[in-house]
Amino acid sequence: MRIRHRAAAALTATLVLCGTAAPAATGTAPTAAPTAAAATWPAAMALQVDASDLDRRVLRVRQVLPLPPAAAGRPLALRYARYLPGGHGPYGDVTRLAGLDIRAGQQRLAWRRESADPFTFLVDVPAGAAELTLSFQYLAPVRGSGERISVTRELLGIEWENVVLYPAGPAAHALRVQPRLKLPAGWRQVSALRGPDGQPAQPGADGWVSWRELSLETFIDSPLFAGPHGRTVPLDKPGARHPVVLTLLADEPGALQASATQLDAHRAIVAQADALFGGVRPFRHYDLMLALSEEFGGIGLEHHESSENGLKPDYFRDWDKAIRGRELLTHEYVHAWNGKHRRPAELATPDYHVPMGNRLLWVYEGLTEYWGHVLAARAGLTTPEQARDRLANVAAEVAVRTGRGWRPLQDTVNDPAVGPGPTREWEEWQRSFDYYDEAALVWLEADLLIRQLSQGRRSLDDFARGFFGVPLRTRDDGSPAPTPYTEDEVYAALQAVQPHDWRGFFRQRLDGTGVAPTWLQHSGWRLAWAEAESDFQANERGWDGDSGNERPQNLAFSLGLRVVGDGSITQVFWDSPAFRAGLTKGMELLAVNDRAYRPERLEAALRASTDGRAPLRLLVKDGEHFRTVTVDWRGGLRYPVLERVAGEPDRLAAVYRAR
């Protein structure tokens, strides 16, 4: 999953379950509910989802669940997904399930919630019942709910865990599903699901799409995008054994227009990943699903044979001016190898109710973030100059996170286990999902160290081929299965590439606090400061729409704040000059040196303050209170850049060079 946090994380919401037994995960499992004990289930669940109600954004579900003979006369536990793959934590939202009706034939059955586990519904199965019929609605978020929008007039996204209840007991790979979906008239769909003939399926005249029977594990790992405006671009040569396609959906047809150069860069993603992982593709087929919309919520979510990607409709516009979300696709595609094919053992849980162990998210997400950045440059989605601009900004953002002085990077992997809703008033002091970008910088340093120690003969690419380029494991039905790994195996694979104390290298950076950044050593570049933003930074904006269409004025590295055009202060950095002056997030900046706030006036005042003779006075509004503060900052404007280190080889150029 790509989570957007802070402006630096343009480098944003959920990873799928597996069916192999896993070591005990951290945390306390929910109370076990009574169930019909069974390692398998007698037959497939029939699932019908009507997604044609665009007015109310309601998905209507009908599910027929066959029962084993042992279920008769006993309470049956039906579960709603709680621990969501890719989210690495309890992000299921059972409050969006409504209207639950359970019947045995014509008899309506009473159900009750497991008091210690609101994601488990208990129902007493009457004697002689061979199946249960369930009906309910999934109430998708609407405007103003504060949650990601997944249903609009032009786009639909369905994550199947939201529209299915499954019996407790069997592992997800042992349960079977026969799915059908009704779409609005004239719509097309894209997913990793395949029809009875093994080919992508499309709606019939009645709007219904039918797919072949498959396991619950593969079904939930195969979400769907749909809409009336779309195009599919093959990213492989015709006849590829494991084909990869890019399917674009958008609010309007114009957003689908792309140049031959742009599409060639997307084809190069596949070629460069093949080179990185030694030609092993750990899937039968792969669908890069990309929705381009102002209203449909931004998302980056990995699956074994597809990925959900949601960006703004300007993705193909102003291609040379900014990266925006172009590293998202490479990040999610890399997850097919790192996270889906090979998965930390503690994340290889048997179903969606077992808590996940997140200790290796610095590999799962951090290494994926690094390779997503690198593959974007190798494929030509970004230029080397843009890649360096991105790297400079990320390194600067991470370096000024004061929370690095008290909270180890390793501890941040626990954030997903908290679930939705953590407070982030002082996010760089509290720390958050730093196992993405900070861990990516640690992996960059490891790559550069391997190159330096081996005199350029080896790199992290060799680790990728050896560790992730192993043959795919499959289930009995041919669907992909994960190959779990441990931390010791990671170190051993690195050692095989380049002898070094890799455990000491990573544990020092993961467990230490207040450790001075060394990420760029051996790169031939260093972090420096300029008075003006690069063209790349000046044209960036939040890739997933968190900041709308407006990019805040970024004074993170001078005053220590960010402010949008209406004067709203969106972030104040802990212990920065703005912090010490008493400013906080949520205040409104009204005036700069007694003149109404405008971004250019604030910049001019900062330039004038470098000699110390022009104090910076800010008039701010804090609720119903007004006050003037003086900010003691004399360093002018500062924006991050990378500058060459004389006499050192340019190893970044080697990292970014296409294979």
XYZ file of C-alpha atoms in Angstrom:
659
model
C 0.000 0.000 0.000
C 1.098 3.525 -0.652
C 0.158 5.880 2.180
C 0.404 9.583 1.638
C 1.778 11.355 4.674
C 3.439 14.759 4.531
C 4.392 16.429 1.274
C 7.440 14.168 0.959
C 5.422 11.043 0.546
C 4.405 11.694 -2.988
C 7.024 8.970 -3.465
C -0.356 7.126 -0.497
C -4.874 3.386 0.956
C -4.892 -1.723 1.688
C -2.179 -6.340 1.144
C -3.777 -9.488 0.918
C -4.031 -12.504 3.019
C -2.409 -15.791 2.366
C -3.336 -19.326 3.144
C -0.230 -20.669 4.854
C 0.002 -21.033 8.586
C 1.928 -18.222 10.244
C 3.749 -17.751 13.524
C 1.704 -16.134 16.259
C 1.238 -12.483 15.338
C 1.756 -9.644 17.738
C -1.282 -8.328 19.584
C -4.291 -10.068 21.048
C -6.620 -12.001 18.771
C -10.372 -11.356 19.059
C -12.400 -13.790 21.116
C -13.004 -16.994 19.183
C -16.639 -17.550 18.303
C -18.419 -20.899 17.979
C -18.348 -22.269 14.471
C -18.781 -25.450 12.506
C -15.260 -26.844 12.578
C -14.050 -27.623 9.095
C -10.820 -27.355 7.167
C -12.770 -26.933 3.930
C -16.311 -26.003 2.946
C -18.729 -28.249 1.050
C -19.347 -25.969 -1.929
C -18.816 -22.467 -3.256
C -20.656 -19.450 -1.886
C -22.766 -17.732 -4.544
C -22.300 -13.963 -4.317
C -24.328 -11.369 -6.224
C -23.566 -7.671 -5.880
C -25.767 -5.021 -7.485
C -23.643 -1.883 -7.911
C -25.992 -0.015 -10.260
C -27.364 2.459 -7.671
C -25.209 5.508 -8.364
C -27.707 7.889 -6.756
C -27.321 6.554 -3.239
C -23.899 4.861 -3.559
C -25.348 1.646 -2.122
C -24.129 -1.846 -3.062
C -26.812 -4.518 -2.567
C -25.553 -7.992 -1.718
C -27.165 -11.421 -1.902
C -25.100 -14.380 -0.749
C -25.973 -18.085 -0.666
C -23.828 -20.084 1.728
C -23.932 -23.925 1.529
C -23.599 -25.599 4.917
C -21.696 -28.681 6.017
C -23.821 -31.343 7.792
C -22.051 -30.579 11.094
C -23.459 -27.016 11.066
C -27.075 -28.082 11.664
C -28.374 -27.240 15.117
C -25.286 -25.291 16.095
C -24.304 -21.598 16.182
C -22.417 -20.540 13.061
C -19.960 -17.636 13.106
C -19.945 -15.369 10.055
C -17.155 -12.857 9.839
C -16.681 -9.488 8.203
C -13.088 -8.725 7.235
C -11.276 -6.870 10.005
C -7.542 -7.039 9.273
C -7.197 -5.865 5.711
C -4.366 -7.069 3.495
C -2.202 -4.147 2.401
C -3.385 -2.025 5.302
C -1.450 -4.239 7.730
C -3.963 -3.527 10.455
C -7.628 -3.427 11.584
C -9.008 -1.179 8.848
C -12.233 -3.050 8.091
C -15.340 -0.928 8.681
C -18.252 -3.121 9.717
C -20.398 -0.029 10.377
C -20.957 0.208 6.622
C -22.757 -3.136 6.563
C -26.509 -2.579 6.993
C -29.826 -4.391 6.553
C -28.472 -7.840 7.386
C -31.100 -10.536 6.767
C -30.257 -14.241 7.201
C -32.664 -16.986 6.127
C -32.826 -20.757 5.997
C -35.319 -21.313 3.189
C -38.221 -18.967 4.024
C -37.383 -18.887 7.737
C -35.793 -15.660 8.870
C -33.132 -16.343 11.485
C -32.215 -14.141 14.408
C -28.557 -13.187 14.616
C -26.458 -11.650 17.347
C -23.117 -9.934 17.469
C -20.168 -11.484 19.290
C -19.870 -9.041 22.207
C -16.069 -9.109 22.292
C -15.784 -8.965 18.510
C -18.263 -6.789 16.585
C -16.973 -8.185 13.276
C -18.441 -11.635 14.049
C -22.144 -12.416 13.605
C -23.574 -15.536 15.265
C -26.611 -17.362 13.919
C -28.207 -20.600 15.122
C -28.559 -22.967 12.169
C -31.857 -24.901 12.294
C -31.850 -28.666 11.936
C -32.028 -29.818 8.326
C -30.788 -26.550 6.819
C -28.562 -27.141 3.777
C -27.780 -23.491 3.043
C -28.254 -19.962 4.306
C -29.281 -16.952 2.217
C -27.803 -13.654 3.342
C -28.740 -10.213 2.104
C -27.376 -6.857 3.193
C -26.152 -3.531 1.858
C -22.732 -1.923 1.794
C -23.141 1.833 2.295
C -20.269 3.403 0.380
C -18.907 6.769 1.593
C -20.631 9.874 0.215
C -19.467 13.465 -0.060
C -18.886 15.054 3.308
C -18.257 11.776 5.116
C -14.558 12.521 5.418
C -13.693 9.115 3.962
C -12.295 8.062 0.627
C -14.941 8.137 -2.127
C -15.147 4.826 -4.013
C -18.408 5.355 -5.953
C -19.067 8.362 -8.190
C -21.204 9.073 -11.250
C -18.281 8.076 -13.474
C -16.190 5.611 -11.473
C -16.663 2.641 -9.188
C -14.173 0.762 -7.061
C -15.125 -2.430 -5.240
C -12.920 -4.108 -2.669
C -14.661 -7.437 -2.264
C -14.002 -7.800 1.473
C -16.624 -5.067 1.949
C -19.412 -7.136 0.391
C -18.958 -10.650 1.728
C -19.416 -12.520 5.012
C -17.404 -15.699 5.384
C -17.671 -18.637 7.826
C -15.075 -18.855 10.578
C -12.910 -21.956 10.567
C -11.433 -22.688 7.129
C -8.521 -20.656 5.817
C -9.430 -18.141 3.130
C -7.831 -20.248 0.403
C -10.092 -23.198 1.378
C -13.334 -21.262 0.844
C -14.759 -20.941 -2.673
C -16.797 -18.117 -4.209
C -18.884 -17.880 -7.374
C -19.230 -14.096 -7.962
C -21.539 -11.987 -10.117
C -21.814 -8.204 -10.350
C -24.351 -5.831 -11.878
C -22.961 -2.578 -13.304
C -24.721 0.557 -14.550
C -25.713 0.425 -18.215
C -22.842 1.069 -20.605
C -20.074 0.555 -18.082
C -16.964 -1.615 -18.447
C -14.932 -3.246 -15.679
C -11.322 -4.196 -15.071
C -10.030 -6.651 -12.470
C -7.786 -9.680 -12.161
C -10.916 -11.866 -12.146
C -11.466 -14.007 -15.207
C -14.602 -15.369 -16.843
C -15.460 -19.043 -17.344
C -13.322 -19.034 -20.509
C -10.291 -17.724 -18.638
C -10.512 -14.306 -20.313
C -11.476 -10.881 -18.885
C -15.261 -10.655 -18.625
C -17.575 -7.758 -19.477
C -21.273 -7.122 -18.666
C -24.011 -8.714 -20.682
C -27.055 -6.869 -21.993
C -28.605 -6.997 -18.507
C -25.543 -5.401 -16.907
C -24.432 -8.538 -15.051
C -20.829 -9.780 -15.162
C -20.100 -13.399 -14.236
C -16.724 -14.860 -13.316
C -15.479 -18.366 -12.764
C -15.391 -19.926 -9.323
C -12.299 -19.144 -7.250
C -11.017 -19.133 -3.686
C -12.000 -16.417 -1.233
C -8.297 -15.601 -0.928
C -7.909 -14.876 -4.643
C -11.325 -13.202 -4.868
C -10.609 -10.646 -2.152
C -7.181 -10.113 -3.722
C -8.839 -9.146 -7.032
C -10.691 -5.823 -6.596
C -12.528 -4.096 -9.415
C -12.616 -0.687 -11.093
C -15.457 0.219 -13.450
C -16.765 3.168 -15.423
C -18.056 4.316 -18.816
C -14.777 5.924 -19.990
C -11.739 3.720 -20.309
C -8.997 2.233 -22.451
C -6.673 -0.747 -22.107
C -3.009 -0.554 -23.117
C -1.008 -3.803 -23.393
C 2.400 -3.344 -21.765
C 3.851 -6.547 -23.247
C 4.578 -7.888 -26.667
C 1.695 -9.940 -28.124
C 1.589 -13.504 -26.879
C 3.361 -12.865 -23.570
C 3.042 -15.867 -21.249
C 2.203 -13.715 -18.204
C 0.760 -10.562 -19.797
C 0.646 -7.161 -18.117
C -1.858 -4.496 -19.160
C -2.586 -0.930 -18.088
C -6.283 -0.081 -17.930
C -7.185 3.593 -17.614
C -10.561 4.844 -16.382
C -11.437 8.518 -16.005
C -14.160 11.069 -15.313
C -13.916 12.241 -18.919
C -12.435 10.734 -22.088
C -9.923 13.568 -22.451
C -7.971 12.430 -19.398
C -7.246 9.117 -21.162
C -5.179 10.728 -23.895
C -1.494 9.881 -23.696
C 1.431 10.298 -26.059
C 3.398 7.400 -27.494
C 6.366 8.445 -25.330
C 4.265 8.338 -22.182
C 2.876 4.899 -22.980
C 6.345 3.613 -23.865
C 7.495 4.664 -20.388
C 4.723 2.538 -18.882
C 5.765 -0.413 -21.046
C 9.298 0.088 -19.776
C 8.060 -0.439 -16.203
C 7.468 -4.076 -17.112
C 10.773 -4.479 -18.940
C 12.760 -2.878 -16.117
C 11.037 -4.988 -13.469
C 11.854 -8.091 -15.516
C 15.510 -7.033 -15.509
C 15.462 -6.295 -11.774
C 13.870 -9.588 -10.729
C 15.593 -11.840 -13.236
C 12.632 -12.323 -15.544
C 10.447 -14.141 -12.990
C 6.859 -12.880 -13.024
C 5.031 -14.181 -9.940
C 1.547 -14.002 -11.449
C -0.549 -15.515 -14.227
C -1.497 -12.093 -15.583
C -1.387 -8.575 -14.155
C -3.719 -5.588 -14.414
C -2.402 -2.135 -13.541
C -5.708 -0.361 -12.832
C -5.474 3.440 -12.903
C -8.429 5.744 -12.203
C -7.970 9.425 -13.087
C -10.513 11.542 -11.269
C -11.147 14.660 -9.226
C -13.779 12.947 -7.081
C -12.854 9.265 -6.934
C -10.511 8.954 -3.967
C -6.771 8.588 -4.345
C -5.476 5.116 -3.615
C -2.440 2.902 -4.003
C -3.109 -0.707 -3.071
C -1.230 -3.845 -4.037
C -2.641 -7.206 -5.017
C -0.967 -10.300 -6.415
C -2.301 -9.961 -9.953
C -3.446 -6.344 -10.024
C -3.158 -3.013 -8.246
C -5.574 -0.214 -7.436
C -4.216 3.195 -8.357
C -6.166 6.436 -8.096
C -4.703 9.768 -9.217
C -5.818 13.169 -10.477
C -6.948 13.614 -14.111
C -3.855 15.688 -14.963
C -1.662 12.564 -14.822
C -0.666 12.809 -18.498
C -0.705 16.616 -18.622
C 2.360 18.759 -17.901
C 4.422 15.570 -18.068
C 7.745 17.421 -18.110
C 6.924 19.730 -15.198
C 6.262 17.417 -12.274
C 6.331 13.762 -11.249
C 3.087 13.905 -9.283
C 1.911 10.324 -8.857
C 4.064 8.551 -11.419
C 6.044 6.615 -8.803
C 2.815 5.107 -7.491
C 2.452 2.592 -10.333
C 6.010 1.318 -9.964
C 5.611 1.006 -6.190
C 2.459 -1.103 -6.457
C 3.851 -3.219 -9.298
C 6.978 -4.042 -7.257
C 4.658 -5.345 -4.530
C 3.800 -8.264 -6.813
C 7.276 -9.543 -5.872
C 7.871 -7.901 -2.490
C 4.767 -8.423 -0.375
C 2.616 -10.729 -2.478
C 4.998 -13.339 -3.958
C 7.453 -13.138 -1.057
C 5.858 -11.991 2.198
C 7.065 -11.539 5.773
C 6.011 -14.663 7.668
C 4.080 -12.679 10.288
C 1.961 -11.101 7.541
C 1.088 -14.493 6.067
C -2.131 -14.842 8.053
C -4.760 -17.486 7.175
C -7.767 -15.145 7.134
C -8.897 -11.582 7.801
C -9.434 -12.033 11.533
C -5.917 -12.922 12.655
C -3.865 -9.860 13.692
C -0.886 -9.205 11.469
C 2.731 -8.966 12.625
C 4.331 -5.880 11.096
C 7.959 -6.105 12.224
C 9.281 -6.370 8.661
C 7.318 -3.528 7.074
C 10.656 -1.749 6.629
C 11.337 -4.476 4.038
C 7.798 -4.935 2.722
C 7.105 -1.217 2.251
C 10.488 0.480 2.644
C 12.285 -1.589 0.025
C 9.260 -1.378 -2.274
C 9.285 2.414 -1.894
C 12.949 2.468 -2.853
C 12.503 0.312 -5.930
C 9.366 2.181 -6.930
C 11.483 5.348 -6.993
C 14.325 3.652 -8.887
C 12.153 1.847 -11.461
C 10.312 5.075 -12.298
C 13.666 6.586 -13.298
C 14.851 3.478 -15.130
C 11.602 3.253 -17.084
C 11.625 6.922 -18.081
C 8.557 7.876 -16.045
C 10.912 10.381 -14.437
C 14.151 11.912 -15.613
C 17.335 11.570 -13.540
C 16.971 15.258 -12.657
C 13.406 14.749 -11.425
C 14.468 11.661 -9.490
C 17.222 13.649 -7.763
C 14.754 16.432 -6.949
C 12.407 13.888 -5.426
C 15.249 12.316 -3.455
C 16.447 15.703 -2.171
C 12.993 16.582 -0.904
C 12.470 13.208 0.781
C 15.897 13.288 2.429
C 15.266 16.823 3.707
C 11.801 15.963 5.007
C 13.058 12.927 6.881
C 16.087 14.767 8.258
C 13.941 17.472 9.913
C 11.619 14.979 11.611
C 12.441 15.787 15.188
C 10.688 12.598 16.270
C 13.740 10.690 15.052
C 15.371 11.891 18.279
C 13.051 9.898 20.543
C 11.158 7.275 18.537
C 13.039 4.536 16.620
C 12.186 3.897 13.004
C 11.407 0.273 13.923
C 8.617 1.423 16.237
C 6.760 3.141 13.398
C 5.784 -0.261 11.938
C 3.286 -0.471 14.807
C 1.232 2.450 13.481
C -1.022 0.316 11.215
C -1.977 -1.865 14.185
C -3.513 1.197 15.824
C -6.119 1.278 13.072
C -7.736 4.364 11.529
C -7.868 7.728 13.232
C -4.449 8.362 14.843
C -3.867 12.006 15.746
C -1.165 13.855 13.866
C -1.164 17.414 15.200
C 2.646 17.304 15.367
C 3.292 14.569 12.829
C 7.042 15.042 12.396
C 7.449 14.848 16.213
C 5.006 11.976 16.733
C 6.234 10.100 13.627
C 3.915 8.050 11.497
C 4.335 5.580 8.634
C 8.028 6.399 8.373
C 8.876 2.825 7.408
C 8.047 3.973 3.872
C 10.305 6.887 2.988
C 12.889 6.751 5.782
C 13.357 3.020 5.303
C 13.658 3.640 1.554
C 16.603 5.947 2.294
C 18.195 3.200 4.404
C 17.836 0.794 1.478
C 19.384 3.411 -0.824
C 22.360 3.580 1.537
C 22.614 -0.224 1.503
C 22.586 -0.244 -2.308
C 25.280 2.440 -2.463
C 27.389 0.582 0.104
C 27.232 -2.638 -1.911
C 28.314 -0.719 -5.010
C 31.153 0.954 -3.112
C 32.442 -2.222 -1.422
C 32.257 -4.273 -4.639
C 33.774 -1.485 -6.744
C 30.653 -1.395 -8.880
C 30.501 -5.117 -9.618
C 27.407 -5.780 -7.493
C 24.333 -3.900 -6.298
C 20.967 -4.376 -4.617
C 19.733 -5.606 -8.009
C 21.650 -8.834 -7.335
C 19.775 -9.202 -4.047
C 16.472 -8.647 -5.898
C 17.159 -11.435 -8.375
C 18.275 -13.885 -5.711
C 15.666 -13.165 -3.038
C 12.539 -12.252 -4.997
C 13.222 -13.940 -8.324
C 12.394 -17.409 -7.018
C 9.731 -19.584 -8.688
C 6.107 -18.899 -7.822
C 4.261 -21.202 -5.442
C 0.686 -21.999 -6.448
C -2.441 -23.435 -4.853
C -4.140 -26.572 -6.155
C -6.287 -24.413 -8.440
C -3.243 -22.683 -9.948
C -3.710 -19.397 -8.088
C -0.613 -17.676 -6.648
C 0.485 -18.426 -3.093
C 3.028 -16.471 -1.046
C 6.475 -17.682 -0.058
C 7.081 -16.320 3.469
C 10.461 -14.986 4.636
C 12.118 -13.982 7.887
C 14.512 -11.201 8.885
C 17.395 -13.677 9.100
C 16.757 -14.720 5.497
C 16.980 -11.088 4.372
C 20.392 -10.671 5.993
C 21.639 -13.980 4.613
C 20.616 -13.030 1.073
C 22.388 -9.673 1.387
C 25.471 -11.437 2.743
C 25.509 -13.710 -0.302
C 25.644 -10.627 -2.526
C 28.221 -8.654 -0.523
C 29.851 -9.718 2.765
C 29.133 -7.157 5.482
C 27.565 -6.909 8.944
C 24.102 -6.385 7.515
C 22.294 -7.094 10.751
C 24.359 -4.431 12.491
C 23.873 -2.025 9.567
C 20.070 -2.234 9.615
C 19.521 -2.596 13.360
C 21.581 0.515 14.072
C 19.392 2.536 11.710
C 16.125 0.885 12.755
C 16.592 0.836 16.522
C 18.683 3.929 17.125
C 17.431 7.415 17.974
C 19.095 10.686 17.098
C 21.248 8.904 14.503
C 22.835 11.364 12.062
C 21.641 10.770 8.489
C 24.167 8.931 6.317
C 21.834 7.881 3.519
C 23.666 9.678 0.715
C 27.224 8.667 1.581
C 28.947 6.871 -1.304
C 26.415 8.434 -3.734
C 28.590 11.262 -5.045
C 25.911 13.755 -3.990
C 25.001 15.636 -0.822
C 21.977 17.475 0.470
C 22.228 21.254 0.083
C 19.931 24.290 0.102
C 18.748 26.762 -2.533
C 16.772 30.017 -2.287
C 14.219 28.895 -4.866
C 12.260 25.708 -5.360
C 13.114 23.520 -8.307
C 10.628 23.465 -11.167
C 9.690 19.962 -10.093
C 8.766 20.997 -6.559
C 6.972 24.143 -7.693
C 4.602 22.042 -9.809
C 3.931 19.240 -7.345
C 0.732 18.714 -5.388
C -0.722 15.998 -3.221
C -0.939 12.934 -5.463
C -3.995 11.486 -3.759
C -5.945 14.706 -3.383
C -5.450 15.157 0.365
C -4.595 18.800 -0.226
C -7.109 19.248 -3.022
C -5.882 21.137 -6.063
C -3.911 23.615 -3.989
C -0.344 22.966 -2.993
C 0.649 24.609 0.306
C 3.391 27.207 0.423
C 6.219 25.049 1.696
C 8.427 26.778 4.262
C 9.275 23.563 6.099
C 13.026 24.138 5.942
C 13.039 27.792 6.977
C 10.170 28.965 9.200
C 9.029 25.405 9.763
C 5.463 25.680 8.507
C 3.181 25.133 5.559
C 0.313 27.463 4.670
C -2.281 27.459 1.875
C -3.435 30.463 -0.106
C -6.264 31.503 2.220
C -3.787 31.718 5.082
C -4.700 28.428 6.776
C -1.648 26.943 8.456
C -1.679 23.232 7.605
C 1.482 22.181 9.418
C 3.935 23.557 11.979
C 7.147 21.641 12.594
C 8.045 20.796 16.182
C 10.756 23.040 17.651
C 10.984 25.100 14.453
C 11.121 28.934 14.492
C 7.336 28.986 13.882
C 6.813 26.536 16.775
C 8.956 28.598 19.141
C 6.934 31.702 18.206
C 3.747 29.934 19.349
C 2.184 28.991 16.000
C 0.214 25.776 15.597
C -1.622 23.896 12.895
C -5.157 25.234 12.399
C -4.344 28.920 12.894
C -4.966 31.424 10.113
C -2.192 33.691 8.891
C -3.696 37.130 8.219
C -0.788 39.544 7.760
C 2.972 39.654 7.235
C 4.759 42.745 8.570
C 1.425 44.566 8.822
C 0.311 43.770 5.253
C -2.306 41.202 4.270
C -0.854 37.750 3.790
C 0.069 36.712 0.300
C 2.578 33.967 -0.486
C 4.864 36.367 -2.347
C 4.862 38.834 0.551
C 5.864 36.143 3.004
C 8.687 35.061 0.700
C 9.875 38.664 0.302
C 9.850 39.148 4.075
C 11.950 36.013 4.533
C 14.522 37.250 2.040
C 14.681 40.581 3.844
C 15.206 38.936 7.235
C 18.600 37.425 6.446
C 20.534 40.380 7.853
C 18.552 40.373 11.089
C 17.381 43.956 10.717
C 13.901 43.132 9.447
C 12.065 41.068 12.068
C 9.234 38.916 10.763
C 5.908 39.920 12.331
C 2.921 37.710 11.674
C -0.693 38.508 12.547
C -2.579 35.262 13.157
C -6.117 34.316 14.043
C -6.562 31.509 16.560
C -10.285 30.796 16.799
C -11.777 34.054 18.086
C -8.401 35.455 19.166
C -6.007 37.649 17.189
C -2.361 38.180 18.031
C 0.910 39.272 16.513
C 3.999 37.086 16.859
C 7.611 37.723 15.946
C 9.467 34.821 14.373
C 13.211 34.695 14.933
C 14.464 33.314 11.629
C 17.377 34.839 9.733
C 18.234 32.167 7.222
C 16.039 33.354 4.354
C 14.322 30.875 2.069
C 15.649 27.305 1.988
C 14.675 24.540 -0.381
C 16.447 21.167 -0.705
C 18.650 20.255 -3.652
C 21.313 17.671 -4.316
C 24.750 18.910 -5.290
C 27.710 16.912 -6.572
C 30.594 16.013 -4.313
C 33.819 16.748 -6.142
C 36.073 13.775 -6.727
C 33.504 11.093 -5.880
C 31.942 8.783 -8.483
C 28.307 9.444 -9.355
C 26.745 6.233 -8.076
C 23.226 7.696 -8.245
C 23.575 7.782 -12.019
C 24.332 4.062 -11.920
C 21.308 3.425 -9.687
C 18.951 5.254 -12.071
C 20.416 3.893 -15.316
C 18.032 1.716 -17.330
C 18.902 -1.976 -17.492
